[in-house]
Tab-separated table of C-alpha atoms and ligand atoms in Angstrom:
chain	number	residue	atom	x	y	z
B	1	MET	CA	20.982	-16.087	31.777
B	2	ALA	CA	23.263	-15.272	28.865
B	3	GLY	CA	26.719	-16.934	28.808
B	4	PRO	CA	29.911	-14.867	28.801
B	5	LEU	CA	30.243	-12.323	26.034
B	6	GLN	CA	32.955	-13.596	23.719
B	7	LEU	CA	34.535	-12.868	20.410
B	8	LYS	CA	33.219	-15.132	17.689
B	9	LYS	CA	35.508	-18.058	17.054
B	10	GLY	CA	38.522	-17.117	14.975
B	11	LYS	CA	37.746	-13.404	15.016
B	12	LYS	CA	40.199	-10.863	16.267
B	13	LEU	CA	37.787	-7.976	16.034
B	14	LEU	CA	34.023	-7.594	15.755
B	15	ILE	CA	32.572	-4.837	13.599
B	16	ALA	CA	29.380	-3.116	14.721
B	17	PRO	CA	27.921	-0.729	12.123
B	18	SER	CA	26.128	2.208	13.744
B	19	LEU	CA	22.612	2.684	12.407
B	20	LEU	CA	22.897	6.389	13.195
B	21	ALA	CA	24.589	6.707	9.800
B	22	ALA	CA	21.925	4.665	7.978
B	23	ASP	CA	19.279	6.336	5.842
B	24	VAL	CA	16.389	6.807	8.286
B	25	LEU	CA	13.800	6.236	5.577
B	26	ASN	CA	15.556	3.058	4.465
B	27	ILE	CA	17.081	1.465	7.545
B	28	GLU	CA	16.020	-2.012	6.489
B	29	SER	CA	17.555	-1.778	3.039
B	30	ASP	CA	20.723	-0.272	4.532
B	31	ILE	CA	20.988	-3.299	6.850
B	32	GLU	CA	20.588	-5.543	3.790
B	33	ARG	CA	23.491	-3.632	2.179
B	34	LEU	CA	25.708	-4.966	4.979
B	35	GLY	CA	25.391	-8.320	3.220
B	36	GLY	CA	25.585	-10.307	6.454
B	37	GLU	CA	29.111	-8.970	7.157
B	38	ALA	CA	28.223	-7.079	10.355
B	39	ASP	CA	28.879	-8.890	13.625
B	40	TRP	CA	26.612	-6.655	15.707
B	41	LEU	CA	24.152	-3.825	14.960
B	42	HIS	CA	24.939	-0.719	17.024
B	43	VAL	CA	21.942	1.431	17.969
B	44	ASP	CA	22.592	4.915	19.363
B	45	ILE	CA	19.977	6.343	21.718
B	46	MET	CA	20.355	10.086	22.423
B	47	ASP	CA	18.281	12.195	24.780
B	48	GLY	CA	19.148	15.809	23.892
B	49	HIS	CA	20.282	16.278	27.502
B	50	PHE	CA	23.223	14.002	28.261
B	51	VAL	CA	24.262	14.569	24.656
B	52	PRO	CA	23.284	17.518	22.441
B	53	ASN	CA	21.239	15.518	19.955
B	54	LEU	CA	18.150	13.332	19.677
B	55	SER	CA	18.002	10.030	17.872
B	56	TYR	CA	15.996	6.850	18.275
B	57	GLY	CA	13.860	5.305	21.016
B	58	PRO	CA	12.899	1.770	22.051
B	59	GLU	CA	10.530	1.329	19.102
B	60	LEU	CA	13.437	1.051	16.694
B	61	VAL	CA	15.010	-1.635	18.885
B	62	ARG	CA	11.668	-3.484	19.041
B	63	ALA	CA	11.243	-3.319	15.267
B	64	LEU	CA	14.807	-4.554	14.689
B	65	ARG	CA	14.297	-7.445	17.075
B	66	ARG	CA	11.051	-8.405	15.305
B	67	ARG	CA	12.666	-8.232	11.866
B	68	TYR	CA	16.043	-9.781	12.855
B	69	PRO	CA	15.349	-12.234	15.696
B	70	ASP	CA	18.938	-13.523	15.774
B	71	ALA	CA	20.783	-10.200	15.467
B	72	PHE	CA	23.041	-9.026	18.269
B	73	LEU	CA	21.582	-5.611	19.114
B	74	ASP	CA	24.265	-3.462	20.731
B	75	VAL	CA	22.264	-0.629	22.292
B	76	HIS	CA	24.315	2.386	23.368
B	77	ILE	CA	22.190	4.626	25.564
B	78	MET	CA	23.378	8.209	25.882
B	79	VAL	CA	20.610	9.190	28.281
B	80	GLU	CA	20.542	10.597	31.795
B	81	PRO	CA	19.704	9.276	34.313
B	82	ALA	CA	20.435	5.942	32.666
B	83	GLU	CA	18.475	3.947	35.257
B	84	ASP	CA	15.177	5.517	34.150
B	85	PHE	CA	15.494	4.072	30.646
B	86	LEU	CA	16.576	0.480	31.208
B	87	ASP	CA	13.239	-1.341	31.295
B	88	MET	CA	12.038	0.037	27.978
B	89	PHE	CA	15.173	-1.133	26.149
B	90	ILE	CA	15.314	-4.487	27.931
B	91	SER	CA	11.737	-5.271	26.941
B	92	ALA	CA	12.333	-3.979	23.408
B	93	GLY	CA	14.842	-6.788	22.882
B	94	ALA	CA	18.353	-5.343	23.319
B	95	SER	CA	21.105	-7.980	23.517
B	96	LEU	CA	23.506	-5.612	25.273
B	97	ILE	CA	22.853	-2.222	26.830
B	98	THR	CA	25.778	0.111	27.410
B	99	VAL	CA	25.259	2.987	29.825
B	100	HIS	CA	27.573	5.911	30.403
B	101	ALA	CA	29.374	5.994	33.734
B	102	GLU	CA	28.852	9.792	33.641
B	103	ALA	CA	25.077	9.423	33.222
B	104	THR	CA	24.228	7.635	36.443
B	105	SER	CA	25.082	7.913	40.129
B	106	HIS	CA	24.362	4.200	40.420
B	107	LEU	CA	26.573	2.464	37.873
B	108	HIS	CA	26.871	-0.707	39.930
B	109	ARG	CA	23.111	-0.980	40.409
B	110	VAL	CA	22.449	-0.326	36.727
B	111	LEU	CA	24.867	-3.016	35.553
B	112	GLN	CA	23.468	-5.468	38.099
B	113	LYS	CA	19.954	-4.780	36.875
B	114	LEU	CA	20.945	-5.523	33.282
B	115	LYS	CA	22.638	-8.758	34.301
B	116	ASP	CA	19.646	-9.788	36.402
B	117	ALA	CA	17.451	-9.182	33.355
B	118	GLY	CA	19.582	-11.717	31.455
B	119	ILE	CA	21.149	-9.300	29.007
B	120	TYR	CA	24.725	-8.126	28.648
B	121	ALA	CA	25.852	-5.032	30.543
B	122	GLY	CA	28.242	-2.414	29.182
B	123	ALA	CA	29.823	0.659	30.784
B	124	ALA	CA	31.008	3.600	28.668
B	125	ILE	CA	33.309	6.546	29.272
B	126	ASN	CA	33.633	9.757	27.273
B	127	PRO	CA	36.994	10.974	25.919
B	128	GLY	CA	37.324	13.416	28.820
B	129	THR	CA	36.575	10.831	31.502
B	130	SER	CA	39.263	8.901	33.333
B	131	LYS	CA	39.301	5.121	33.115
B	132	GLU	CA	39.326	5.110	36.930
B	133	LEU	CA	35.546	5.569	36.870
B	134	LEU	CA	35.267	2.020	35.524
B	135	MET	CA	37.510	0.396	38.117
B	136	PRO	CA	34.809	-0.476	40.678
B	137	VAL	CA	32.723	-2.311	38.064
B	138	LEU	CA	35.431	-4.033	36.024
B	139	HIS	CA	34.553	-7.425	37.475
B	140	MET	CA	30.890	-7.195	36.495
B	141	ALA	CA	30.818	-5.381	33.139
B	142	ASP	CA	30.525	-7.571	30.049
B	143	LEU	CA	31.827	-4.720	27.912
B	144	LEU	CA	33.801	-1.508	28.422
B	145	LEU	CA	33.140	1.190	25.838
B	146	VAL	CA	35.902	3.727	25.300
B	147	MET	CA	34.379	6.605	23.346
B	148	SER	CA	36.754	7.828	20.663
B	149	VAL	CA	34.655	10.939	19.924
B	150	ASN	CA	32.507	13.081	22.170
B	151	PRO	CA	29.113	11.408	21.900
B	152	GLY	CA	26.213	13.105	20.125
B	153	TYR	CA	26.946	12.963	16.426
B	154	GLY	CA	28.194	10.630	13.740
B	155	GLY	CA	30.940	11.625	11.326
B	156	GLN	CA	33.331	13.224	13.840
B	157	SER	CA	37.106	12.838	13.860
B	158	PHE	CA	38.700	10.068	15.884
B	159	ILE	CA	40.491	11.335	19.031
B	160	PRO	CA	43.809	9.420	19.014
B	161	GLU	CA	44.556	10.031	22.710
B	162	THR	CA	41.696	7.646	23.582
B	163	LEU	CA	43.809	4.740	22.326
B	164	ASP	CA	45.894	4.953	25.504
B	165	LYS	CA	42.810	4.289	27.623
B	166	THR	CA	42.002	1.215	25.562
B	167	ARG	CA	45.588	0.019	25.877
B	168	MET	CA	45.579	0.464	29.653
B	169	LEU	CA	42.195	-1.191	30.113
B	170	SER	CA	43.277	-4.067	27.920
B	171	GLU	CA	46.436	-4.588	30.003
B	172	MET	CA	44.447	-4.377	33.206
B	173	ARG	CA	41.950	-6.911	31.917
B	174	GLU	CA	44.821	-9.235	31.106
B	175	SER	CA	46.517	-8.903	34.467
B	176	LEU	CA	43.256	-9.363	36.390
B	177	GLY	CA	42.172	-12.281	34.199
B	178	LEU	CA	38.858	-10.610	33.311
B	179	GLY	CA	36.741	-11.685	30.367
B	180	CYS	CA	35.047	-8.419	29.347
B	181	LEU	CA	35.249	-7.073	25.804
B	182	ILE	CA	36.520	-3.577	24.981
B	183	GLU	CA	34.667	-1.523	22.386
B	184	MET	CA	35.615	1.775	20.760
B	185	ASP	CA	33.070	4.064	19.118
B	186	GLY	CA	33.435	7.127	16.913
B	187	GLY	CA	35.514	8.154	13.924
B	188	ILE	CA	36.612	4.588	13.142
B	189	GLY	CA	37.140	3.309	9.606
B	190	PRO	CA	39.719	1.652	7.331
B	191	LYS	CA	42.226	4.457	8.042
B	192	ASN	CA	42.632	3.733	11.755
B	193	ILE	CA	41.198	0.251	12.343
B	194	ALA	CA	44.684	-1.300	12.593
B	195	GLN	CA	45.635	1.060	15.428
B	196	VAL	CA	42.308	0.510	17.185
B	197	SER	CA	42.733	-3.243	17.035
B	198	ALA	CA	46.391	-3.115	18.095
B	199	ALA	CA	45.424	-1.105	21.195
B	200	GLY	CA	43.355	-4.061	22.406
B	201	CYS	CA	39.888	-3.138	21.142
B	202	ASP	CA	37.598	-6.142	20.458
B	203	VAL	CA	34.542	-4.416	18.999
B	204	ALA	CA	34.790	-1.469	16.618
B	205	VAL	CA	31.712	0.664	15.996
B	206	ALA	CA	31.670	2.380	12.613
B	207	GLY	CA	28.873	4.526	11.227
B	208	SER	CA	29.815	6.913	8.435
B	209	ALA	CA	32.776	4.823	7.285
B	210	VAL	CA	30.405	1.924	6.577
B	211	PHE	CA	27.041	3.323	5.494
B	212	ARG	CA	28.267	6.379	3.594
B	213	GLN	CA	30.083	4.170	1.083
B	214	ALA	CA	28.955	2.481	-2.121
B	215	SER	CA	29.484	-0.980	-0.647
B	216	PRO	CA	29.115	-1.216	3.140
B	217	ALA	CA	29.795	-4.966	3.000
B	218	ALA	CA	33.114	-4.390	1.200
B	219	VAL	CA	34.182	-1.760	3.758
B	220	ILE	CA	33.540	-4.164	6.635
B	221	LYS	CA	35.575	-6.871	4.903
B	222	GLU	CA	38.367	-4.385	4.273
B	223	MET	CA	38.325	-3.237	7.909
B	224	ARG	CA	38.546	-6.817	9.091
B	225	ILE	CA	41.598	-7.483	6.896
B	226	LEU	CA	43.273	-4.228	7.954
B	227	SER	CA	42.639	-4.975	11.633
B	228	GLU	CA	44.857	-8.034	11.352
B	229	ARG	CA	47.763	-5.742	10.453
B	230	GLY	CA	47.771	-3.851	13.736
H	1	LIG	C1	28.358	8.932	18.651
H	1	LIG	C2	27.774	7.555	18.503
H	1	LIG	C3	28.483	6.717	17.520
H	1	LIG	C4	28.384	7.209	16.109
H	1	LIG	C5	29.585	6.684	15.332
H	1	LIG	O1	27.693	9.573	19.676
H	1	LIG	O2	27.792	6.880	19.743
H	1	LIG	O3	28.046	5.359	17.595
H	1	LIG	O4	27.211	6.790	15.474
H	1	LIG	O5	29.548	7.243	14.077
H	1	LIG	P1	30.866	7.471	13.210
H	1	LIG	O6	31.464	6.112	12.966
H	1	LIG	O7	30.355	8.126	11.983
H	1	LIG	O8	31.786	8.331	14.016
H	2	LIG	ZN1	27.456	4.653	19.777
């Protein structure tokens, strides 16, 4: 069974580049361009039903696990019903699977299944979803994902109102003494990383802001420095 999900020692914020923004014909060389600066690798799985786009399947996760045995694979599944897709991503080698609260009628069961499988369990909410949907599972989720764009595409604009949800969840976590991490995903980059971090976010996903730049490694370093100024 995996131990509690924690921030790496001395880190205020983890950065998880989203491979959705990588060059599909050169994913491996794009990962090398991260120069070891990424804390996690974020893999977006889209079903063309829960979200209006298709992306990768379990074979990418399996190939990443084979190539990078020690990488933390943060697998964000935007698929419905989420429970039908767990086994294939567990066996592919995900470190953490995050399911959307809106994409299952059985959020508790899904999170329990992930924990029983010995991997970390995350619960996500869309910008239009109230944080109340997460309340019944706060004690068991390893990670809460507050979407800062409507899921489906990379390169969208950050929705600033979502910061309030992160702030409230972070305060609630504090007052209840819970150990889960809070992640935000979508439209994040050097411009807003300080605000994201100041709101109480522990893991920032960034796709376009990292991979669509000349030096992805430099952008991650810059984001880390800027996050300290929140
Ligand atoms: C959106 C995905 C995000 C996306 C982030 O549905 O869940 O992970 O790849 O990409 P950027 O950082 O470009 O908004
Ligand atoms: Zn994502």
